[in-house]
Amino acid sequence: MFPNLQSEDPEVYASVMAEVNRQQHDLELIASENHASLAVMEAMGSPLTNKYAEGLPGARYYGGCENVDVVENLARARARKLFMVEGCDIGVNVQPHSGASANAAVFLALLKPGDTFLGLDLSHGGHLTHGSPVNSSGRLYRPVHYHVRPDGWLDMDEVRAVALAERPKLIVCGASAYPRIIDFAAFKAIADEVGALLMADIAHIAGLVAVGLHPSPFPHCDVVTTTTHKTLRGPRGGLILAKRDQMKAMNSAVFPGSQGGPLMHVIAAKAVAFNEALQPSFRSYQEQVLANAKAMAARLVARGHSLVSGGTDNHLMLIDLSEHPLSGKDGELLLGKAGITVNKNTVPGERRSPMVTSGVRVGTPAMTTRGMGVAESEQIADWIADLLASPEDADVHARVRAGVSALCAAFPLYGGAHGAGPSA
Ligand code: DSN
């Protein structure tokens, strides 16, 4: 693997191979991560990285764009096909380098400095770019926030009350750590009531939306942003979808508003991933992601764990450790040592600091890509419960670490269901 890198730069090669091995031998349960196919990664590693192509296909600021134009048009057409709903014409910009860049561009297009917008509080499952004071969204604009109720479900009464009181220019729905269905129609009714535009950030649930396993944000939303690497299983990157009347503003907010040259190798990889997502097998994959999450959540609850909102309707769950002696940080370290990779996460009513937290976020997209199903999900939930119950027990740790290694060996990356290729 990577012979040129190996001979030219052994240090970087060694780290890359160490990461390949980590991904092969550990269990990835970070809800925002996935394993992209070999075809996606080949496109990302292609010479398209060498090309400047500022502008849009057919209207570039550089010569020699005839091939990358084809690629970007393929990506745009495929994304449109994935997310279009009947009777709602949408446009697509595939150039955002990330979800954060996509969100920054949308704000630049729709808001003026100091304008009020309404989004979900970060510590209640929102995202940094939805108005955190340490992010440009919180520094350039005036964010106001809604929350989840103590039971972990979105508080739509509060959304309406804050919207009526603050009259935001834009309402942002979508989350980074919310295990339930987002009711885009209800957000639209509130947006209409206060004369606000409506944006959805579907970064986490895009793969589910693409196959109809989560309701579409269209026709309710004016603009939709997403990343392309989470449930959508493409390359690391961002995407903006918008109703036609918003597209001109979106395009110029991406370039020249907030980015320079697009990453054409990544756009090629997005095109490949969108095509994969248009295949019937992608729907089966997403169905399995949901079945695995439900099975894992049910087993964790059966083992006495409290989950935020009591369970999950999507690809992720939040284990609530508020009443547990271990913090989210402890949980992340403990599971990590046994080869189960998760991330600490704040929970509603959080009493610990954001660097410590009282929650662990767990997601099934990556393990499902390896071909694991409900039986494996239940086994993994048991291992998580065993570790959290006996954090100091070396025998439990050794047993789980051995089980994780055996499971990963039985479901090799790039070995079967998801793209043929050399096992790492
Ligand atoms: N960092 C991503 C996540 O983990 O949800 C969001 O950008």
Coordinates of C-alpha atoms and ligand atoms in Angstrom, one line a residue:
M1 CA 0.0 0.0 0.0
F2 CA 1.3 3.5 -0.9
P3 CA 4.7 2.4 -2.3
N4 CA 5.7 5.9 -3.4
L5 CA 4.9 7.5 -0.1
Q6 CA 6.8 4.7 1.7
S7 CA 10.0 5.3 -0.2
E8 CA 9.8 9.1 -0.4
D9 CA 8.6 9.9 3.2
P10 CA 8.9 7.0 5.6
E11 CA 7.9 9.2 8.5
V12 CA 4.5 10.2 7.1
Y13 CA 4.1 6.7 5.6
A14 CA 4.5 5.2 9.1
S15 CA 1.9 7.4 10.6
V16 CA -0.5 6.7 7.7
M17 CA -0.1 3.0 8.1
A18 CA -0.5 3.2 11.9
E19 CA -3.8 5.0 11.2
V20 CA -4.8 2.4 8.6
N21 CA -4.1 -0.3 11.3
R22 CA -6.0 1.6 14.0
Q23 CA -9.1 1.8 11.7
Q24 CA -8.8 -1.9 10.8
H25 CA -8.3 -3.2 14.4
D26 CA -10.5 -0.8 16.4
L27 CA -14.2 -0.3 16.4
E28 CA -15.2 3.1 15.2
L29 CA -18.4 4.3 17.0
I30 CA -17.9 8.1 16.6
A31 CA -21.3 9.0 15.1
S32 CA -19.8 11.5 12.7
E33 CA -17.3 9.2 11.2
N34 CA -17.5 6.5 8.5
H35 CA -15.3 4.4 6.2
A36 CA -15.3 5.8 2.6
S37 CA -15.0 3.4 -0.2
L38 CA -11.8 2.7 -2.1
A39 CA -13.3 4.4 -5.2
V40 CA -14.0 7.6 -3.1
M41 CA -10.5 7.5 -1.7
E42 CA -8.9 7.0 -5.2
A43 CA -10.7 10.0 -6.5
M44 CA -9.5 12.0 -3.5
G45 CA -6.0 10.9 -4.2
S46 CA -6.1 11.8 -7.8
P47 CA -4.2 14.5 -9.7
L48 CA -7.3 16.7 -9.7
T49 CA -5.7 18.1 -6.6
N50 CA -3.4 20.0 -8.9
K51 CA -6.1 22.1 -10.6
Y52 CA -7.3 25.6 -9.8
A53 CA -10.9 26.1 -10.9
E54 CA -12.3 29.2 -9.2
G55 CA -15.8 29.9 -10.4
L56 CA -18.4 27.4 -11.5
P57 CA -18.4 24.9 -14.4
G58 CA -18.5 26.9 -17.7
A59 CA -17.6 30.1 -15.9
R60 CA -14.1 29.7 -14.4
Y61 CA -11.3 32.1 -13.8
Y62 CA -8.6 29.6 -15.0
G63 CA -8.0 27.8 -18.3
G64 CA -7.8 24.0 -18.6
C65 CA -11.0 23.3 -16.6
E66 CA -12.7 21.2 -19.2
N67 CA -12.2 17.9 -17.3
V68 CA -13.0 19.2 -13.8
D69 CA -16.1 20.9 -15.2
V70 CA -17.4 17.5 -16.1
V71 CA -16.6 16.2 -12.6
E72 CA -18.3 19.1 -10.9
N73 CA -21.4 18.9 -13.1
L74 CA -21.6 15.1 -12.3
A75 CA -21.4 15.9 -8.5
R76 CA -24.0 18.6 -8.8
A77 CA -26.4 16.5 -10.8
R78 CA -26.1 13.5 -8.5
A79 CA -26.5 15.5 -5.3
R80 CA -29.6 17.2 -6.8
K81 CA -31.0 13.8 -7.7
L82 CA -30.3 12.5 -4.1
F83 CA -32.0 15.3 -2.3
M84 CA -34.6 16.6 -4.6
V85 CA -38.3 16.2 -3.6
E86 CA -41.2 16.3 -6.0
G87 CA -42.4 19.8 -6.7
C88 CA -39.4 21.6 -5.1
D89 CA -36.7 22.7 -7.5
I90 CA -33.3 23.0 -5.8
G91 CA -29.8 24.0 -6.7
V92 CA -26.5 22.6 -5.4
N93 CA -23.1 24.0 -4.6
V94 CA -20.6 21.2 -4.1
Q95 CA -17.6 23.4 -3.3
P96 CA -17.7 24.0 0.5
H97 CA -14.6 22.5 2.0
S98 CA -16.5 21.4 5.1
G99 CA -19.8 21.6 6.9
A100 CA -18.5 24.6 8.9
S101 CA -17.5 26.4 5.6
A102 CA -20.9 25.6 4.2
N103 CA -22.6 27.1 7.2
A104 CA -20.4 30.2 7.2
A105 CA -21.2 30.8 3.6
V106 CA -25.0 30.5 4.2
F107 CA -24.8 33.0 7.0
L108 CA -22.7 35.4 4.8
A109 CA -25.4 35.1 2.2
L110 CA -28.5 35.5 4.4
L111 CA -27.4 37.7 7.3
K112 CA -25.7 41.0 7.9
P113 CA -23.3 41.5 10.8
G114 CA -25.3 41.8 14.0
D115 CA -28.5 40.1 12.6
T116 CA -30.3 37.8 14.9
F117 CA -30.6 34.1 14.2
L118 CA -32.0 31.2 16.2
G119 CA -30.3 27.8 16.6
L120 CA -30.0 24.9 18.9
D121 CA -27.6 25.4 21.9
L122 CA -24.3 23.6 21.5
S123 CA -24.6 21.9 24.9
H124 CA -28.0 20.6 24.0
G125 CA -26.8 18.9 20.8
G126 CA -26.3 21.9 18.5
H127 CA -23.1 22.7 16.6
L128 CA -20.3 25.2 17.1
T129 CA -21.3 27.0 13.9
H130 CA -24.9 27.4 15.1
G131 CA -23.9 30.4 17.2
S132 CA -21.3 29.4 19.7
P133 CA -19.5 32.5 21.1
V134 CA -16.1 31.1 20.1
N135 CA -17.2 30.6 16.4
S136 CA -17.6 33.3 13.8
S137 CA -21.3 32.6 13.8
G138 CA -21.4 33.8 17.4
R139 CA -19.0 36.6 16.9
L140 CA -20.3 38.2 13.7
Y141 CA -24.0 37.7 14.2
R142 CA -26.4 37.7 17.2
P143 CA -27.4 34.1 18.0
V144 CA -30.3 33.2 20.3
H145 CA -30.9 29.6 21.2
Y146 CA -33.5 27.0 21.8
H147 CA -32.9 23.8 23.8
V148 CA -34.1 20.3 24.4
R149 CA -36.5 19.6 27.3
P150 CA -35.3 17.8 30.4
D151 CA -36.4 14.5 28.7
G152 CA -34.0 15.2 25.8
W153 CA -36.6 15.9 23.1
L154 CA -36.5 19.2 21.2
D155 CA -38.6 21.8 22.9
M156 CA -40.7 23.2 20.0
D157 CA -42.7 25.4 22.4
E158 CA -39.5 27.1 23.3
V159 CA -38.5 27.4 19.6
R160 CA -41.7 29.3 19.0
A161 CA -41.5 31.4 22.1
V162 CA -37.9 32.5 21.4
A163 CA -38.7 33.1 17.8
L164 CA -41.7 35.3 18.7
A165 CA -39.7 37.3 21.2
E166 CA -36.5 37.7 19.2
R167 CA -37.9 37.8 15.6
P168 CA -34.7 36.2 14.1
K169 CA -34.0 36.7 10.4
L170 CA -33.0 33.0 10.1
I171 CA -33.9 29.9 12.0
V172 CA -31.4 27.0 12.0
C173 CA -32.6 23.5 12.6
G174 CA -30.4 20.4 12.7
A175 CA -28.0 19.0 15.3
S176 CA -24.8 17.2 16.0
A177 CA -26.0 15.1 18.9
Y178 CA -29.7 14.6 18.7
P179 CA -31.1 11.1 18.5
R180 CA -34.6 11.8 17.3
I181 CA -36.4 12.9 14.1
I182 CA -36.3 16.6 13.3
D183 CA -39.8 18.0 12.5
F184 CA -38.9 20.3 9.6
A185 CA -42.6 21.2 9.0
A186 CA -43.0 22.4 12.5
F187 CA -39.9 24.6 12.2
K188 CA -41.3 25.9 8.9
A189 CA -44.6 26.9 10.6
I190 CA -42.7 28.9 13.2
A191 CA -40.4 30.5 10.6
D192 CA -43.4 31.6 8.6
E193 CA -45.1 32.9 11.7
V194 CA -42.2 35.2 12.4
G195 CA -41.1 35.9 8.8
A196 CA -37.8 34.1 9.2
L197 CA -35.8 32.1 6.6
L198 CA -35.3 28.5 7.5
M199 CA -32.0 26.6 7.2
A200 CA -31.4 22.9 8.0
D201 CA -28.0 21.5 8.8
I202 CA -28.4 17.8 8.1
A203 CA -24.7 16.9 8.4
H204 CA -25.4 14.0 10.6
I205 CA -28.6 12.6 9.0
A206 CA -27.9 13.3 5.3
G207 CA -27.5 9.6 4.4
L208 CA -30.8 8.8 6.1
V209 CA -32.5 11.8 4.3
A210 CA -31.1 10.7 1.0
V211 CA -32.9 7.3 1.1
G212 CA -36.1 8.6 2.8
L213 CA -35.4 7.1 6.2
H214 CA -35.6 10.6 7.8
P215 CA -38.1 13.2 6.5
S216 CA -36.6 15.6 3.9
P217 CA -35.9 19.2 4.9
F218 CA -37.4 20.2 1.5
P219 CA -39.8 21.7 0.7
H220 CA -39.8 23.3 4.1
C221 CA -36.3 24.8 4.2
D222 CA -34.9 27.6 2.1
V223 CA -31.4 26.3 2.5
V224 CA -29.8 23.0 3.6
T225 CA -26.2 22.3 4.4
T226 CA -24.5 19.1 5.1
T227 CA -21.2 17.4 5.3
T228 CA -20.5 14.6 2.9
H229 CA -18.5 12.2 5.2
K230 CA -20.8 11.1 8.0
T231 CA -23.9 9.0 7.2
L232 CA -23.4 10.0 3.6
R233 CA -20.1 8.1 3.6
G234 CA -18.2 10.3 1.1
P235 CA -15.1 12.3 1.3
R236 CA -14.6 14.9 4.1
G237 CA -16.4 18.0 2.8
G238 CA -19.4 20.1 2.7
L239 CA -22.4 20.8 0.4
I240 CA -25.1 23.4 0.1
L241 CA -28.6 22.7 -1.3
A242 CA -31.0 25.5 -1.7
K243 CA -34.2 26.5 -3.3
R244 CA -33.6 28.1 -6.7
D245 CA -34.2 31.6 -5.7
Q246 CA -31.4 31.4 -3.1
M247 CA -28.8 29.7 -5.3
K248 CA -27.2 32.9 -6.7
A249 CA -26.5 34.2 -3.2
M250 CA -25.2 30.8 -2.1
N251 CA -22.8 30.5 -5.0
S252 CA -21.3 33.9 -4.5
A253 CA -21.1 33.4 -0.7
V254 CA -19.0 30.3 -1.3
F255 CA -16.8 31.9 -4.0
P256 CA -15.6 34.7 -3.8
G257 CA -17.4 35.3 -0.5
S258 CA -15.6 32.8 1.8
Q259 CA -13.5 30.4 -0.2
G260 CA -10.9 30.5 -3.0
G261 CA -10.2 27.6 -5.3
P262 CA -12.5 24.5 -4.9
L263 CA -10.8 21.2 -4.0
M264 CA -11.5 19.4 -7.3
H265 CA -10.1 16.1 -6.1
V266 CA -12.6 16.2 -3.2
I267 CA -15.4 17.2 -5.6
A268 CA -14.6 14.2 -7.7
A269 CA -14.8 12.0 -4.6
K270 CA -18.1 13.6 -3.7
A271 CA -19.4 12.7 -7.2
V272 CA -18.4 9.1 -6.6
A273 CA -20.0 9.0 -3.2
F274 CA -23.3 10.5 -4.4
N275 CA -23.4 7.9 -7.1
E276 CA -22.9 5.2 -4.5
A277 CA -25.7 6.8 -2.5
L278 CA -28.0 6.6 -5.4
Q279 CA -27.7 2.7 -5.6
P280 CA -30.3 0.5 -3.9
S281 CA -27.5 -1.0 -1.7
F282 CA -27.2 2.4 0.0
R283 CA -30.8 2.2 1.2
S284 CA -30.1 -1.3 2.7
Y285 CA -27.0 0.1 4.4
Q286 CA -29.0 3.0 6.0
E287 CA -31.7 0.6 7.1
Q288 CA -29.0 -1.5 8.8
V289 CA -27.5 1.7 10.4
L290 CA -30.9 2.3 12.0
A291 CA -31.5 -1.3 13.0
N292 CA -28.1 -1.5 14.6
A293 CA -28.6 1.8 16.5
K294 CA -32.0 0.6 17.8
A295 CA -30.5 -2.7 18.9
M296 CA -27.5 -1.1 20.6
A297 CA -29.7 1.4 22.4
A298 CA -32.2 -1.2 23.6
R299 CA -29.3 -3.4 25.0
L300 CA -27.7 -0.4 26.8
V301 CA -31.1 0.4 28.4
A302 CA -31.6 -3.2 29.3
R303 CA -28.2 -3.1 31.0
G304 CA -29.4 -0.2 33.1
H305 CA -28.0 2.8 31.2
S306 CA -29.9 6.0 30.7
L307 CA -30.0 7.4 27.2
V308 CA -30.8 11.0 26.4
S309 CA -34.5 11.0 25.2
G310 CA -34.7 7.3 26.2
G311 CA -33.4 5.8 22.9
T312 CA -32.9 6.7 19.3
D313 CA -34.6 7.1 15.9
N314 CA -31.5 7.7 13.9
H315 CA -27.8 6.6 13.8
L316 CA -26.7 7.8 17.2
M317 CA -27.4 7.7 20.9
L318 CA -26.2 9.5 23.9
I319 CA -25.3 7.6 27.0
D320 CA -26.2 9.8 30.0
L321 CA -23.6 9.5 32.7
S322 CA -24.9 12.3 34.9
E323 CA -25.7 9.9 37.7
H324 CA -22.6 7.7 37.1
P325 CA -19.3 8.0 38.9
L326 CA -17.5 8.1 35.5
S327 CA -17.6 11.3 33.4
G328 CA -17.9 11.4 29.6
K329 CA -14.2 11.9 29.4
D330 CA -13.6 8.9 31.6
G331 CA -15.9 6.8 29.4
E332 CA -14.2 7.9 26.2
L333 CA -10.8 6.9 27.6
L334 CA -12.0 3.7 29.1
L335 CA -13.7 2.5 25.9
G336 CA -10.8 3.7 23.8
K337 CA -8.3 1.6 25.7
A338 CA -10.4 -1.4 24.8
G339 CA -10.4 -0.5 21.1
I340 CA -13.9 1.1 21.1
T341 CA -13.6 4.6 19.8
V342 CA -16.4 7.1 20.9
N343 CA -16.5 10.7 21.9
K344 CA -17.4 12.4 25.1
N345 CA -20.5 14.7 24.7
T346 CA -22.4 17.2 26.8
V347 CA -25.9 16.1 27.9
P348 CA -29.0 18.3 28.6
G349 CA -28.6 19.9 32.0
E350 CA -24.8 19.3 31.9
R351 CA -23.0 19.9 35.2
R352 CA -19.5 19.1 34.1
S353 CA -17.3 21.2 31.9
P354 CA -17.3 20.8 28.1
M355 CA -13.9 19.1 28.3
V356 CA -15.2 16.6 30.8
T357 CA -18.9 16.2 30.1
S358 CA -21.5 13.7 31.4
G359 CA -22.2 11.9 28.2
V360 CA -20.8 9.5 25.6
R361 CA -22.0 9.7 22.0
V362 CA -22.2 6.4 20.1
G363 CA -23.0 6.0 16.5
T364 CA -23.5 3.0 14.1
P365 CA -22.6 4.3 10.6
A366 CA -18.9 3.1 10.5
M367 CA -19.4 -0.3 12.1
T368 CA -22.4 -0.9 9.8
T369 CA -20.2 -0.1 6.8
R370 CA -17.9 -3.0 7.9
G371 CA -20.9 -5.3 7.5
M372 CA -21.8 -5.7 11.2
G373 CA -25.5 -6.2 12.1
V374 CA -27.8 -6.5 15.1
A375 CA -26.1 -9.4 16.8
E376 CA -22.8 -7.5 16.7
S377 CA -24.5 -4.3 17.9
E378 CA -25.9 -6.1 20.9
Q379 CA -22.5 -7.6 21.7
I380 CA -20.8 -4.2 21.4
A381 CA -23.4 -2.7 23.8
D382 CA -22.7 -5.4 26.3
W383 CA -19.0 -4.7 26.1
I384 CA -19.7 -1.0 26.6
A385 CA -21.9 -1.8 29.6
D386 CA -19.3 -4.3 31.0
L387 CA -16.5 -1.7 30.8
L388 CA -18.6 1.1 32.4
A389 CA -19.6 -1.2 35.2
S390 CA -16.1 -2.4 36.0
P391 CA -13.7 0.3 34.8
E392 CA -10.8 -1.0 37.0
D393 CA -11.2 -4.7 36.2
A394 CA -8.2 -5.8 34.1
D395 CA -9.9 -9.1 33.2
V396 CA -13.0 -7.3 31.8
H397 CA -10.7 -5.0 29.9
A398 CA -8.7 -7.9 28.4
R399 CA -11.8 -9.8 27.5
V400 CA -13.4 -6.9 25.7
R401 CA -10.1 -5.9 23.9
A402 CA -9.8 -9.5 22.6
G403 CA -13.4 -9.5 21.6
V404 CA -13.1 -6.2 19.7
S405 CA -10.0 -7.5 17.9
A406 CA -11.7 -10.7 16.9
L407 CA -14.8 -8.8 15.7
C408 CA -12.8 -6.4 13.6
A409 CA -10.8 -9.3 12.1
A410 CA -14.1 -11.0 11.2
F411 CA -15.4 -7.8 9.4
P412 CA -12.3 -6.5 7.7
L413 CA -12.3 -3.0 6.2
Y414 CA -12.3 -3.0 2.4
G415 CA -12.7 -6.7 2.5
G416 CA -16.3 -7.4 1.5
A417 CA -19.6 -5.7 1.4
H418 CA -18.3 -2.2 0.9
G419 CA -15.8 -2.0 -1.9
A420 CA -13.3 -4.7 -2.7
G421 CA -9.6 -4.1 -2.0
P422 CA -6.7 -5.0 0.1
S423 CA -7.4 -5.5 3.7
A424 CA -5.3 -3.1 5.8
Ligands
DSN1 N1 -17.5 17.3 14.6 C1 -18.7 16.9 14.0 C2 -19.4 15.9 14.9 O1 -18.7 15.1 15.5 O2 -20.6 15.8 15.0 C3 -19.6 18.0 13.7 O3 -19.0 18.8 12.9

